[in-house]
Amino acid sequence: MISILMMILNKKYWENRYQNEDIAWDTGSITQPLKEYIDQISNKNLKILIPGAGNGHEFDYLVQQGFSNVWVIDIADSPIQKLQSKYPQFIDRIQLGDFFDHAFQYDIIIEQTFFCALDPEIRKTYVSKMYSLLFPNGKIVGLLFDFPLSQEGPPFGGSKAEYLSLFSEKFTIKKLEKAYNSIKPRAGRELFFIFEKK
């Protein structure tokens, strides 16, 4: 059964947010925790997905660093059109669509304010979908919010205990700890994580 929240947080909702520039989650550039993680990856051929990519700051950075196999998907037209105009050479990898309908596989999936934008009712579905989109021993890497879950959102919060419970069945928890290098508005409210597919 589709929840009321899922019906509200649809393609039209997100497109309106971009049209009205109501995108407070957009930091204008890649955030430091993800930049530092990417900087230590030596294999530039890894296949990487950024779901809910928005304006694509992580995509920008990965391309600038010479990564050759990066994909993005978002449900909103505006940011995807901007990215496709900016990177016509990667137009086939900049996809308009629903993450939950996506079917390729990846070495790394980058999580940056996507999980927290989804209806909390579908978090188990998110975990299963992530599992299916990763190659064996593939990883989800990124940031999850660490503040109490409430009906107010997006963003929707969560806790370390909840994330351990959600992900542990299908993923080995390589890292789940307070981010020491969050941007100021998120300081103390983010967990940096690396989860490896079992």
mmCIF file of C-alpha atoms in Angstrom:
data_model
loop_
_atom_site.group_PDB
_atom_site.id
_atom_site.type_symbol
_atom_site.label_atom_id
_atom_site.label_comp_id
_atom_site.label_asym_id
_atom_site.label_seq_id
_atom_site.Cartn_x
_atom_site.Cartn_y
_atom_site.Cartn_z
ATOM 1 C CA MET A 1 0.000 0.000 0.000
ATOM 2 C CA ILE A 2 1.321 3.450 -0.949
ATOM 3 C CA SER A 3 1.427 5.848 2.005
ATOM 4 C CA ILE A 4 0.105 9.412 1.836
ATOM 5 C CA LEU A 5 3.678 10.638 2.308
ATOM 6 C CA MET A 6 4.897 8.627 -0.691
ATOM 7 C CA MET A 7 2.141 10.163 -2.811
ATOM 8 C CA ILE A 8 3.189 13.648 -1.691
ATOM 9 C CA LEU A 9 6.944 13.116 -2.143
ATOM 10 C CA ASN A 10 6.553 12.397 -5.847
ATOM 11 C CA LYS A 11 8.140 13.624 -9.064
ATOM 12 C CA LYS A 12 5.977 16.768 -9.110
ATOM 13 C CA TYR A 13 6.892 17.614 -5.500
ATOM 14 C CA TRP A 14 10.636 17.441 -6.169
ATOM 15 C CA GLU A 15 10.389 19.261 -9.492
ATOM 16 C CA ASN A 16 8.521 22.098 -7.768
ATOM 17 C CA ARG A 17 11.260 22.319 -5.143
ATOM 18 C CA TYR A 18 13.868 22.803 -7.880
ATOM 19 C CA GLN A 19 11.698 25.221 -9.876
ATOM 20 C CA ASN A 20 11.212 27.369 -6.755
ATOM 21 C CA GLU A 21 14.866 26.981 -5.703
ATOM 22 C CA ASP A 22 13.635 25.544 -2.420
ATOM 23 C CA ILE A 23 16.673 23.291 -2.143
ATOM 24 C CA ALA A 24 18.157 23.975 1.275
ATOM 25 C CA TRP A 25 19.955 20.601 1.184
ATOM 26 C CA ASP A 26 22.098 21.779 -1.752
ATOM 27 C CA THR A 27 25.456 22.873 -0.362
ATOM 28 C CA GLY A 28 26.733 24.272 -3.657
ATOM 29 C CA SER A 29 29.653 21.845 -3.846
ATOM 30 C CA ILE A 30 30.711 18.400 -2.715
ATOM 31 C CA THR A 31 30.799 18.048 1.066
ATOM 32 C CA GLN A 32 34.091 17.375 2.822
ATOM 33 C CA PRO A 33 33.370 13.822 4.075
ATOM 34 C CA LEU A 34 32.615 12.603 0.541
ATOM 35 C CA LYS A 35 35.491 14.572 -0.984
ATOM 36 C CA GLU A 36 37.936 12.963 1.446
ATOM 37 C CA TYR A 37 36.538 9.500 0.731
ATOM 38 C CA ILE A 38 36.744 9.982 -3.041
ATOM 39 C CA ASP A 39 40.292 11.354 -2.765
ATOM 40 C CA GLN A 40 41.547 8.033 -1.407
ATOM 41 C CA ILE A 41 40.056 5.902 -4.231
ATOM 42 C CA SER A 42 42.847 4.907 -6.628
ATOM 43 C CA ASN A 43 40.803 2.940 -9.186
ATOM 44 C CA LYS A 44 39.208 5.569 -11.446
ATOM 45 C CA ASN A 45 37.337 2.878 -13.423
ATOM 46 C CA LEU A 46 35.022 1.816 -10.601
ATOM 47 C CA LYS A 47 31.367 1.994 -11.583
ATOM 48 C CA ILE A 48 29.710 4.573 -9.308
ATOM 49 C CA LEU A 49 26.060 5.605 -8.912
ATOM 50 C CA ILE A 50 24.735 8.759 -7.266
ATOM 51 C CA PRO A 51 20.972 8.358 -6.669
ATOM 52 C CA GLY A 52 18.875 11.456 -6.032
ATOM 53 C CA ALA A 53 21.838 13.345 -7.459
ATOM 54 C CA GLY A 54 20.132 16.720 -7.680
ATOM 55 C CA ASN A 55 22.529 19.340 -9.020
ATOM 56 C CA GLY A 56 25.252 16.735 -9.137
ATOM 57 C CA HIS A 57 28.085 18.229 -7.065
ATOM 58 C CA GLU A 58 29.471 14.745 -6.358
ATOM 59 C CA PHE A 59 29.265 13.940 -10.080
ATOM 60 C CA ASP A 60 31.143 17.190 -10.859
ATOM 61 C CA TYR A 61 33.913 16.270 -8.461
ATOM 62 C CA LEU A 62 34.248 12.670 -9.617
ATOM 63 C CA VAL A 63 34.474 13.743 -13.276
ATOM 64 C CA GLN A 64 37.034 16.434 -12.396
ATOM 65 C CA GLN A 65 39.116 13.779 -10.628
ATOM 66 C CA GLY A 66 39.141 11.573 -13.726
ATOM 67 C CA PHE A 67 36.568 8.940 -12.773
ATOM 68 C CA SER A 68 35.308 7.504 -16.043
ATOM 69 C CA ASN A 69 32.314 5.374 -15.055
ATOM 70 C CA VAL A 70 29.957 7.543 -12.990
ATOM 71 C CA TRP A 71 26.161 7.501 -13.262
ATOM 72 C CA VAL A 72 23.445 9.671 -11.746
ATOM 73 C CA ILE A 73 19.693 9.294 -11.453
ATOM 74 C CA ASP A 74 17.071 11.738 -10.218
ATOM 75 C CA ILE A 75 13.295 11.892 -10.447
ATOM 76 C CA ALA A 76 13.192 15.679 -11.055
ATOM 77 C CA ASP A 77 13.606 16.999 -14.596
ATOM 78 C CA SER A 78 15.324 20.340 -13.894
ATOM 79 C CA PRO A 79 18.587 19.145 -12.309
ATOM 80 C CA ILE A 80 18.918 16.292 -14.813
ATOM 81 C CA GLN A 81 18.470 18.665 -17.769
ATOM 82 C CA LYS A 82 21.114 21.002 -16.319
ATOM 83 C CA LEU A 83 23.574 18.145 -15.859
ATOM 84 C CA GLN A 84 22.916 16.795 -19.349
ATOM 85 C CA SER A 85 23.554 20.262 -20.813
ATOM 86 C CA LYS A 86 26.744 20.581 -18.793
ATOM 87 C CA TYR A 87 28.033 17.097 -19.683
ATOM 88 C CA PRO A 88 26.698 16.133 -23.133
ATOM 89 C CA GLN A 89 29.449 13.507 -23.385
ATOM 90 C CA PHE A 90 27.857 11.653 -20.424
ATOM 91 C CA ILE A 91 24.225 12.122 -21.423
ATOM 92 C CA ASP A 92 23.502 8.379 -21.320
ATOM 93 C CA ARG A 93 24.767 8.206 -17.725
ATOM 94 C CA ILE A 94 22.719 11.163 -16.468
ATOM 95 C CA GLN A 95 19.323 9.564 -16.117
ATOM 96 C CA LEU A 96 15.880 10.917 -15.379
ATOM 97 C CA GLY A 97 13.993 8.209 -13.541
ATOM 98 C CA ASP A 98 12.951 6.502 -10.349
ATOM 99 C CA PHE A 99 15.800 4.944 -8.378
ATOM 100 C CA PHE A 100 13.541 2.042 -7.446
ATOM 101 C CA ASP A 101 13.115 1.148 -11.134
ATOM 102 C CA HIS A 102 16.853 1.335 -11.868
ATOM 103 C CA ALA A 103 18.468 -1.974 -12.821
ATOM 104 C CA PHE A 104 22.253 -1.707 -13.375
ATOM 105 C CA GLN A 105 24.951 -2.776 -10.916
ATOM 106 C CA TYR A 106 27.756 -0.756 -9.354
ATOM 107 C CA ASP A 107 30.932 -0.974 -7.290
ATOM 108 C CA ILE A 108 30.023 2.060 -5.163
ATOM 109 C CA ILE A 109 26.776 3.918 -4.529
ATOM 110 C CA ILE A 110 27.126 7.363 -2.970
ATOM 111 C CA GLU A 111 24.503 8.388 -0.432
ATOM 112 C CA GLN A 112 24.094 12.147 -0.016
ATOM 113 C CA THR A 113 20.704 13.438 1.239
ATOM 114 C CA PHE A 114 18.752 10.794 -0.710
ATOM 115 C CA PHE A 115 17.843 8.329 2.048
ATOM 116 C CA CYS A 116 16.636 11.174 4.299
ATOM 117 C CA ALA A 117 14.333 12.500 1.542
ATOM 118 C CA LEU A 118 12.399 9.247 1.215
ATOM 119 C CA ASP A 119 9.295 8.274 3.135
ATOM 120 C CA PRO A 120 10.640 6.447 6.234
ATOM 121 C CA GLU A 121 8.056 3.710 5.540
ATOM 122 C CA ILE A 122 10.150 2.518 2.568
ATOM 123 C CA ARG A 123 13.555 2.321 4.257
ATOM 124 C CA LYS A 124 13.602 -1.485 4.104
ATOM 125 C CA THR A 125 12.818 -1.246 0.382
ATOM 126 C CA TYR A 126 15.740 1.175 -0.002
ATOM 127 C CA VAL A 127 18.082 -1.318 1.696
ATOM 128 C CA SER A 128 16.942 -4.178 -0.558
ATOM 129 C CA LYS A 129 17.250 -2.023 -3.666
ATOM 130 C CA MET A 130 20.755 -0.895 -2.720
ATOM 131 C CA TYR A 131 21.712 -4.528 -2.196
ATOM 132 C CA SER A 132 20.417 -5.493 -5.646
ATOM 133 C CA LEU A 133 22.247 -2.600 -7.360
ATOM 134 C CA LEU A 134 25.683 -3.515 -6.003
ATOM 135 C CA PHE A 135 28.196 -5.980 -7.373
ATOM 136 C CA PRO A 136 29.425 -8.578 -4.836
ATOM 137 C CA ASN A 137 31.383 -6.731 -2.131
ATOM 138 C CA GLY A 138 30.110 -3.419 -3.524
ATOM 139 C CA LYS A 139 29.701 -0.542 -1.082
ATOM 140 C CA ILE A 140 27.236 2.179 -0.149
ATOM 141 C CA VAL A 141 29.217 5.155 1.125
ATOM 142 C CA GLY A 142 28.024 8.479 2.415
ATOM 143 C CA LEU A 143 26.215 10.356 5.129
ATOM 144 C CA LEU A 144 23.073 9.654 7.130
ATOM 145 C CA PHE A 145 21.414 12.137 9.441
ATOM 146 C CA ASP A 146 21.666 11.576 13.180
ATOM 147 C CA PHE A 147 18.684 13.298 14.746
ATOM 148 C CA PRO A 148 15.348 11.961 15.983
ATOM 149 C CA LEU A 149 12.966 10.641 13.364
ATOM 150 C CA SER A 150 9.748 12.636 13.250
ATOM 151 C CA GLN A 151 6.887 13.253 10.832
ATOM 152 C CA GLU A 152 8.445 16.596 9.924
ATOM 153 C CA GLY A 153 10.509 16.360 6.805
ATOM 154 C CA PRO A 154 12.134 15.892 4.474
ATOM 155 C CA PRO A 155 14.781 15.577 5.673
ATOM 156 C CA PHE A 156 13.760 12.714 7.921
ATOM 157 C CA GLY A 157 16.153 11.778 10.681
ATOM 158 C CA GLY A 158 17.233 8.515 12.185
ATOM 159 C CA SER A 159 19.711 7.007 14.612
ATOM 160 C CA LYS A 160 22.787 4.823 14.613
ATOM 161 C CA ALA A 161 20.767 2.037 16.268
ATOM 162 C CA GLU A 162 18.092 2.212 13.565
ATOM 163 C CA TYR A 163 20.659 2.145 10.754
ATOM 164 C CA LEU A 164 22.462 -0.838 12.284
ATOM 165 C CA SER A 165 19.153 -2.679 12.538
ATOM 166 C CA LEU A 166 18.138 -1.763 8.971
ATOM 167 C CA PHE A 167 21.357 -2.564 7.145
ATOM 168 C CA SER A 168 23.082 -5.333 9.134
ATOM 169 C CA GLU A 169 21.238 -8.259 7.567
ATOM 170 C CA LYS A 170 22.430 -7.502 4.029
ATOM 171 C CA PHE A 171 25.557 -5.404 4.645
ATOM 172 C CA THR A 172 28.757 -5.612 6.639
ATOM 173 C CA ILE A 173 29.046 -2.393 8.641
ATOM 174 C CA LYS A 174 32.569 -1.219 7.819
ATOM 175 C CA LYS A 175 32.089 2.224 9.331
ATOM 176 C CA LEU A 176 29.247 4.137 11.001
ATOM 177 C CA GLU A 177 30.472 7.055 13.065
ATOM 178 C CA LYS A 178 29.928 10.763 13.684
ATOM 179 C CA ALA A 179 31.305 12.760 10.777
ATOM 180 C CA TYR A 180 34.132 14.950 12.109
ATOM 181 C CA ASN A 181 34.185 17.173 9.018
ATOM 182 C CA SER A 182 30.516 18.015 8.382
ATOM 183 C CA ILE A 183 29.545 21.428 7.057
ATOM 184 C CA LYS A 184 28.561 23.818 9.870
ATOM 185 C CA PRO A 185 24.752 23.520 9.653
ATOM 186 C CA ARG A 186 25.063 19.719 9.881
ATOM 187 C CA ALA A 187 27.867 19.497 12.447
ATOM 188 C CA GLY A 188 27.122 16.821 15.042
ATOM 189 C CA ARG A 189 24.073 15.657 13.072
ATOM 190 C CA GLU A 190 25.669 13.375 10.474
ATOM 191 C CA LEU A 191 27.064 9.859 10.499
ATOM 192 C CA PHE A 192 29.646 8.876 7.896
ATOM 193 C CA PHE A 193 29.237 5.284 6.823
ATOM 194 C CA ILE A 194 30.635 2.537 4.623
ATOM 195 C CA PHE A 195 28.406 -0.535 4.228
ATOM 196 C CA GLU A 196 29.673 -3.476 2.163
ATOM 197 C CA LYS A 197 27.317 -5.929 0.462
ATOM 198 C CA LYS A 198 27.470 -9.357 2.111
#
